[in-house]
Each structure stands twice: as structure tokens, then as C-alpha cells.
């Protein structure tokens, strides 16, 4: 049963509480000690506050607020004053618009774009120089982006369009709580879920 996980579940009893848990369900397998451990984690730092405010926003603005509005509301309820933006250089215009919206809502904003530092891919990562012909040799630098926003002591960071993997490094090194506004997908106009919606037609190749 260990090869089965939540993705195989057709019951979703953890949410609906109107049926039974499958044999492979991790909720069913939780021990009292594990539940106590998770409850203790919610009592650490501001985890309980973050969880409560997130649930409040979901309840108050379900299918009413855009992601932009939800981020603003979350930051206000958390009483954050300074928001960092970790932006892809290709989405700098979108980041400027978002920054203006944040400023109009009373936040201080500091942004760092992915090419900051002008470091070279072949020198830092050992990438074959032939791989730099199409996209250039100046590397995306998410670790430096995170360090810059850490030095600015931002309280919430927002990722706008960082590449796959680069976003992971930013999350890893950001001191501040981080959320994502835009997930990069150059083919689908930054709407990656579109590929999943089309797996029975154009993107059926993804299932082969």
C-alpha cells in the first residue's frame, strides 16, 4: 500500500468527513504522538497566526478576491509593513505594476530582479558556454535576490515569475515568509495549469 498516496484517493474523507479513510490514508495512520507534534509546530513562531489569517481570508473572500488582493489582505492582517518582490527580469513590468499597487495600499516595497549581480553562468555553475547562446551568459541569481531582500529586512516576499529551480533556491534562502504571485510558463502565458487542462487533447503527449 505504500506506493499509494493522496493522489490515489477517491474518498477525500479528510475534508468531507462523511465516509471512511482508505487503507493507505496518512490521516488514518497518524498516531497521537504525531498529531501532538504537528500541533506543537503550529504553536511555534507565528505559525498559528499565519494559518488562522489564511483561513479567515479564504472564508471572507472566497471566489471574490484575486490573488493580488489576497496577498494585500494577508499582509495587512499580518501587520507587515515592508514587502519584497523577487522578480524575473522578463516580468519586470508586471512587478512594477504590482509594486505600485502595494505602495497605494500603504506598503513599503523593495524589489530584486533575477539578473542582479551580473554573474556569469559558465563561471559560477560550470554550464557549457554553448548552452548560453540562446538565453545569454548572465545567470539568474536567486540566492543573491534572497540575500538582498534579507538585508532589506522585508517581512513578506512575493515571487514573480522566477524559473523552475531558481524559485526553489529563492524559497530556500529567503528569511522572510514567501508567497508566489506568478509562476513562470513561457509557453502558456504564465498559466501552467493550462497544460493539465489540455492533457486529453493538445498536451496528451505529457501522459505518454
CSV table of N, CA and C in Angstrom, one decimal, residues 67-149:
chain,number,residue,atom,x,y,z
A,67,UNK,N,-5.8,37.0,-6.6
A,67,UNK,CA,-4.5,36.6,-5.9
A,67,UNK,C,-3.8,37.9,-5.4
A,68,UNK,N,-3.8,38.9,-6.2
A,68,UNK,CA,-3.2,40.2,-5.8
A,68,UNK,C,-3.9,40.7,-4.6
A,69,UNK,N,-5.2,40.7,-4.6
A,69,UNK,CA,-6.0,41.3,-3.4
A,69,UNK,C,-5.8,40.4,-2.2
A,70,UNK,N,-5.7,39.1,-2.4
A,70,UNK,CA,-5.5,38.2,-1.2
A,70,UNK,C,-4.1,38.5,-0.6
A,71,UNK,N,-3.1,38.7,-1.4
A,71,UNK,CA,-1.8,39.0,-0.9
A,71,UNK,C,-1.8,40.3,0.0
A,72,UNK,N,-2.5,41.3,-0.6
A,72,UNK,CA,-2.6,42.6,0.1
A,72,UNK,C,-3.3,42.4,1.5
A,73,UNK,N,-4.4,41.6,1.4
A,73,UNK,CA,-5.2,41.4,2.6
A,73,UNK,C,-4.4,40.6,3.7
A,74,UNK,N,-3.7,39.6,3.2
A,74,UNK,CA,-2.8,38.8,4.1
A,74,UNK,C,-1.8,39.7,4.8
A,75,UNK,N,-1.1,40.5,4.0
A,75,UNK,CA,0.0,41.4,4.5
A,75,UNK,C,-0.6,42.3,5.5
A,76,UNK,N,-1.8,42.9,5.2
A,76,UNK,CA,-2.4,43.8,6.2
A,76,UNK,C,-2.8,43.2,7.5
A,77,UNK,N,-3.4,42.0,7.4
A,77,UNK,CA,-3.8,41.3,8.6
A,77,UNK,C,-2.6,40.8,9.4
A,78,UNK,N,-1.5,40.5,8.8
A,78,UNK,CA,-0.3,40.1,9.5
A,78,UNK,C,0.5,41.3,10.0
A,79,UNK,N,0.0,42.5,9.6
A,79,UNK,CA,0.6,43.8,10.0
A,79,UNK,C,2.0,44.0,9.5
A,80,UNK,N,2.2,43.4,8.3
A,80,UNK,CA,3.5,43.6,7.6
A,80,UNK,C,3.6,45.1,7.1
A,81,UNK,N,4.8,45.6,7.1
A,81,UNK,CA,5.0,47.0,6.6
A,81,UNK,C,5.8,47.0,5.3
A,82,UNK,N,6.8,46.0,5.2
A,82,UNK,CA,7.7,46.0,4.1
A,82,UNK,C,7.6,44.7,3.3
A,83,UNK,N,7.4,44.8,2.0
A,83,UNK,CA,7.2,43.7,1.2
A,83,UNK,C,8.3,43.7,0.1
A,84,UNK,N,8.9,42.5,-0.1
A,84,UNK,CA,9.9,42.3,-1.1
A,84,UNK,C,9.4,41.6,-2.3
A,85,UNK,N,9.9,42.0,-3.5
A,85,UNK,CA,9.5,41.3,-4.7
A,85,UNK,C,10.7,40.7,-5.3
A,86,UNK,N,10.7,39.4,-5.6
A,86,UNK,CA,11.7,38.7,-6.3
A,86,UNK,C,11.2,38.4,-7.7
A,87,UNK,N,11.7,39.2,-8.6
A,87,UNK,CA,11.1,39.3,-10.0
A,87,UNK,C,12.1,38.7,-11.0
A,88,UNK,N,11.5,38.0,-12.0
A,88,UNK,CA,12.1,37.7,-13.2
A,88,UNK,C,12.3,39.0,-14.0
A,89,UNK,N,13.5,39.2,-14.7
A,89,UNK,CA,13.7,40.4,-15.5
A,89,UNK,C,12.7,40.5,-16.6
A,90,UNK,N,12.2,39.3,-17.1
A,90,UNK,CA,11.2,39.3,-18.1
A,90,UNK,C,9.8,39.7,-17.7
A,91,UNK,N,9.6,39.8,-16.4
A,91,UNK,CA,8.3,40.2,-15.9
A,91,UNK,C,8.4,41.5,-15.0
A,92,UNK,N,9.4,42.3,-15.4
A,92,UNK,CA,9.7,43.5,-14.6
A,92,UNK,C,8.5,44.5,-14.7
A,93,UNK,N,7.9,44.6,-15.8
A,93,UNK,CA,6.8,45.5,-16.0
A,93,UNK,C,5.6,45.1,-15.1
A,94,UNK,N,5.3,43.7,-15.0
A,94,UNK,CA,4.3,43.3,-14.1
A,94,UNK,C,4.7,43.5,-12.7
A,95,UNK,N,6.0,43.4,-12.4
A,95,UNK,CA,6.4,43.7,-11.0
A,95,UNK,C,6.3,45.1,-10.6
A,96,UNK,N,6.5,46.0,-11.6
A,96,UNK,CA,6.3,47.4,-11.4
A,96,UNK,C,4.9,47.8,-11.1
A,97,UNK,N,4.0,47.2,-11.8
A,97,UNK,CA,2.5,47.4,-11.6
A,97,UNK,C,2.2,46.9,-10.2
A,98,UNK,N,2.6,45.7,-9.8
A,98,UNK,CA,2.3,45.1,-8.5
A,98,UNK,C,2.9,46.0,-7.4
A,99,UNK,N,4.1,46.5,-7.6
A,99,UNK,CA,4.7,47.4,-6.6
A,99,UNK,C,3.9,48.6,-6.4
A,100,UNK,N,3.4,49.2,-7.5
A,100,UNK,CA,2.6,50.4,-7.4
A,100,UNK,C,1.3,50.1,-6.6
A,101,UNK,N,0.7,49.0,-6.9
A,101,UNK,CA,-0.5,48.6,-6.2
A,101,UNK,C,-0.2,48.5,-4.7
A,102,UNK,N,0.9,47.8,-4.3
A,102,UNK,CA,1.3,47.7,-2.9
A,102,UNK,C,1.5,49.0,-2.3
A,103,UNK,N,2.2,49.9,-3.0
A,103,UNK,CA,2.5,51.3,-2.4
A,103,UNK,C,1.2,52.0,-2.2
A,104,UNK,N,0.3,51.9,-3.1
A,104,UNK,CA,-1.0,52.6,-3.0
A,104,UNK,C,-1.8,52.0,-1.8
A,105,UNK,N,-1.4,50.8,-1.4
A,105,UNK,CA,-2.1,50.2,-0.2
A,105,UNK,C,-1.3,50.4,1.1
A,106,UNK,N,-0.3,51.3,1.0
A,106,UNK,CA,0.4,51.7,2.2
A,106,UNK,C,1.7,50.9,2.6
A,107,UNK,N,2.1,50.0,1.7
A,107,UNK,CA,3.3,49.2,2.0
A,107,UNK,C,4.6,49.9,1.4
A,108,UNK,N,5.7,49.6,2.1
A,108,UNK,CA,7.0,49.9,1.6
A,108,UNK,C,7.4,48.7,0.8
A,109,UNK,N,8.0,49.0,-0.4
A,109,UNK,CA,8.3,47.9,-1.3
A,109,UNK,C,9.8,47.9,-1.7
A,110,UNK,N,10.4,46.8,-1.8
A,110,UNK,CA,11.8,46.7,-2.3
A,110,UNK,C,11.9,45.5,-3.2
A,111,UNK,N,12.4,45.6,-4.4
A,111,UNK,CA,12.4,44.6,-5.4
A,111,UNK,C,13.9,44.2,-5.7
A,112,UNK,N,14.0,42.9,-6.1
A,112,UNK,CA,15.3,42.5,-6.6
A,112,UNK,C,15.0,41.6,-7.8
A,113,UNK,N,15.7,41.9,-9.0
A,113,UNK,CA,15.4,41.1,-10.2
A,113,UNK,C,16.5,40.0,-10.3
A,114,UNK,N,16.1,39.0,-11.2
A,114,UNK,CA,16.9,37.8,-11.2
A,114,UNK,C,18.4,38.0,-11.8
A,115,UNK,N,18.6,39.0,-12.6
A,115,UNK,CA,20.0,39.2,-13.1
A,115,UNK,C,20.9,40.0,-12.3
A,116,UNK,N,20.4,40.4,-11.1
A,116,UNK,CA,21.2,41.2,-10.2
A,116,UNK,C,22.6,40.5,-9.9
A,117,UNK,N,23.6,41.3,-9.9
A,117,UNK,CA,25.0,40.8,-9.7
A,117,UNK,C,25.7,40.6,-11.0
A,118,UNK,N,25.0,40.5,-12.1
A,118,UNK,CA,25.6,40.2,-13.4
A,118,UNK,C,26.7,39.1,-13.4
A,119,UNK,N,26.4,38.1,-12.7
A,119,UNK,CA,27.3,36.9,-12.6
A,119,UNK,C,27.1,36.0,-13.8
A,120,UNK,N,28.1,35.3,-14.2
A,120,UNK,CA,28.1,34.5,-15.5
A,120,UNK,C,27.8,33.0,-15.2
A,121,UNK,N,26.9,32.5,-16.0
A,121,UNK,CA,26.5,31.1,-15.9
A,121,UNK,C,27.7,30.1,-16.0
A,122,UNK,N,28.6,30.3,-17.0
A,122,UNK,CA,29.7,29.4,-17.2
A,122,UNK,C,30.7,29.4,-16.1
A,123,UNK,N,30.9,30.6,-15.5
A,123,UNK,CA,31.9,30.8,-14.4
A,123,UNK,C,31.4,30.3,-13.1
A,124,UNK,N,30.1,30.5,-12.8
A,124,UNK,CA,29.6,30.1,-11.5
A,124,UNK,C,29.1,28.7,-11.4
A,125,UNK,N,28.4,28.3,-12.5
A,125,UNK,CA,27.7,27.0,-12.5
A,125,UNK,C,28.5,25.9,-13.3
A,126,UNK,N,29.4,26.4,-14.1
A,126,UNK,CA,30.1,25.4,-14.9
A,126,UNK,C,29.3,25.0,-16.2
A,127,UNK,N,28.3,25.8,-16.5
A,127,UNK,CA,27.5,25.5,-17.7
A,127,UNK,C,28.3,25.6,-18.9
A,128,UNK,N,28.1,24.6,-19.8
A,128,UNK,CA,28.7,24.7,-21.1
A,128,UNK,C,28.4,26.0,-21.9
A,129,UNK,N,29.3,26.7,-22.4
A,129,UNK,CA,29.1,28.0,-23.0
A,129,UNK,C,28.1,27.9,-24.1
A,130,UNK,N,28.1,26.8,-24.8
A,130,UNK,CA,27.1,26.6,-25.9
A,130,UNK,C,25.7,26.7,-25.4
A,131,UNK,N,25.4,26.4,-24.1
A,131,UNK,CA,24.1,26.5,-23.6
A,131,UNK,C,23.7,27.9,-23.2
A,132,UNK,N,24.6,28.9,-23.4
A,132,UNK,CA,24.3,30.3,-23.1
A,132,UNK,C,24.0,31.1,-24.4
A,133,UNK,N,24.0,30.4,-25.5
A,133,UNK,CA,23.9,31.2,-26.8
A,133,UNK,C,22.5,31.8,-26.9
A,134,UNK,N,21.4,31.0,-26.6
A,134,UNK,CA,20.1,31.4,-26.8
A,134,UNK,C,19.6,32.4,-25.7
A,135,UNK,N,20.0,32.2,-24.5
A,135,UNK,CA,19.4,33.0,-23.4
A,135,UNK,C,20.5,33.9,-22.7
A,136,UNK,N,21.7,33.9,-23.2
A,136,UNK,CA,22.7,34.7,-22.6
A,136,UNK,C,23.5,34.1,-21.5
A,137,UNK,N,24.6,34.7,-21.2
A,137,UNK,CA,25.5,34.1,-20.2
A,137,UNK,C,25.3,34.7,-18.8
A,138,UNK,N,24.5,35.8,-18.6
A,138,UNK,CA,24.3,36.3,-17.3
A,138,UNK,C,23.3,35.5,-16.6
A,139,UNK,N,23.7,34.9,-15.5
A,139,UNK,CA,22.8,33.9,-14.8
A,139,UNK,C,21.7,34.6,-14.0
A,140,UNK,N,20.6,33.8,-13.8
A,140,UNK,CA,19.6,34.1,-12.8
A,140,UNK,C,20.2,33.9,-11.5
A,141,UNK,N,20.0,34.7,-10.5
A,141,UNK,CA,20.7,34.7,-9.2
A,141,UNK,C,19.8,34.7,-8.0
A,142,UNK,N,19.0,33.7,-7.9
A,142,UNK,CA,18.0,33.7,-6.8
A,142,UNK,C,18.6,33.8,-5.4
A,143,UNK,N,19.8,33.2,-5.2
A,143,UNK,CA,20.4,33.3,-3.9
A,143,UNK,C,20.7,34.7,-3.5
A,144,UNK,N,21.3,35.4,-4.5
A,144,UNK,CA,21.6,36.9,-4.2
A,144,UNK,C,20.3,37.7,-4.1
A,145,UNK,N,19.3,37.4,-4.9
A,145,UNK,CA,18.0,38.0,-4.7
A,145,UNK,C,17.5,37.9,-3.2
A,146,UNK,N,17.6,36.7,-2.7
A,146,UNK,CA,17.2,36.4,-1.4
A,146,UNK,C,18.0,37.2,-0.4
A,147,UNK,N,19.3,37.2,-0.6
A,147,UNK,CA,20.2,37.9,0.3
A,147,UNK,C,19.9,39.4,0.4
A,148,UNK,N,19.7,39.9,-0.8
A,148,UNK,CA,19.4,41.4,-0.9
A,148,UNK,C,18.1,41.7,-0.1
A,149,UNK,N,17.1,40.9,-0.3
A,149,UNK,CA,15.8,41.1,0.4
A,149,UNK,C,16.0,40.8,1.9
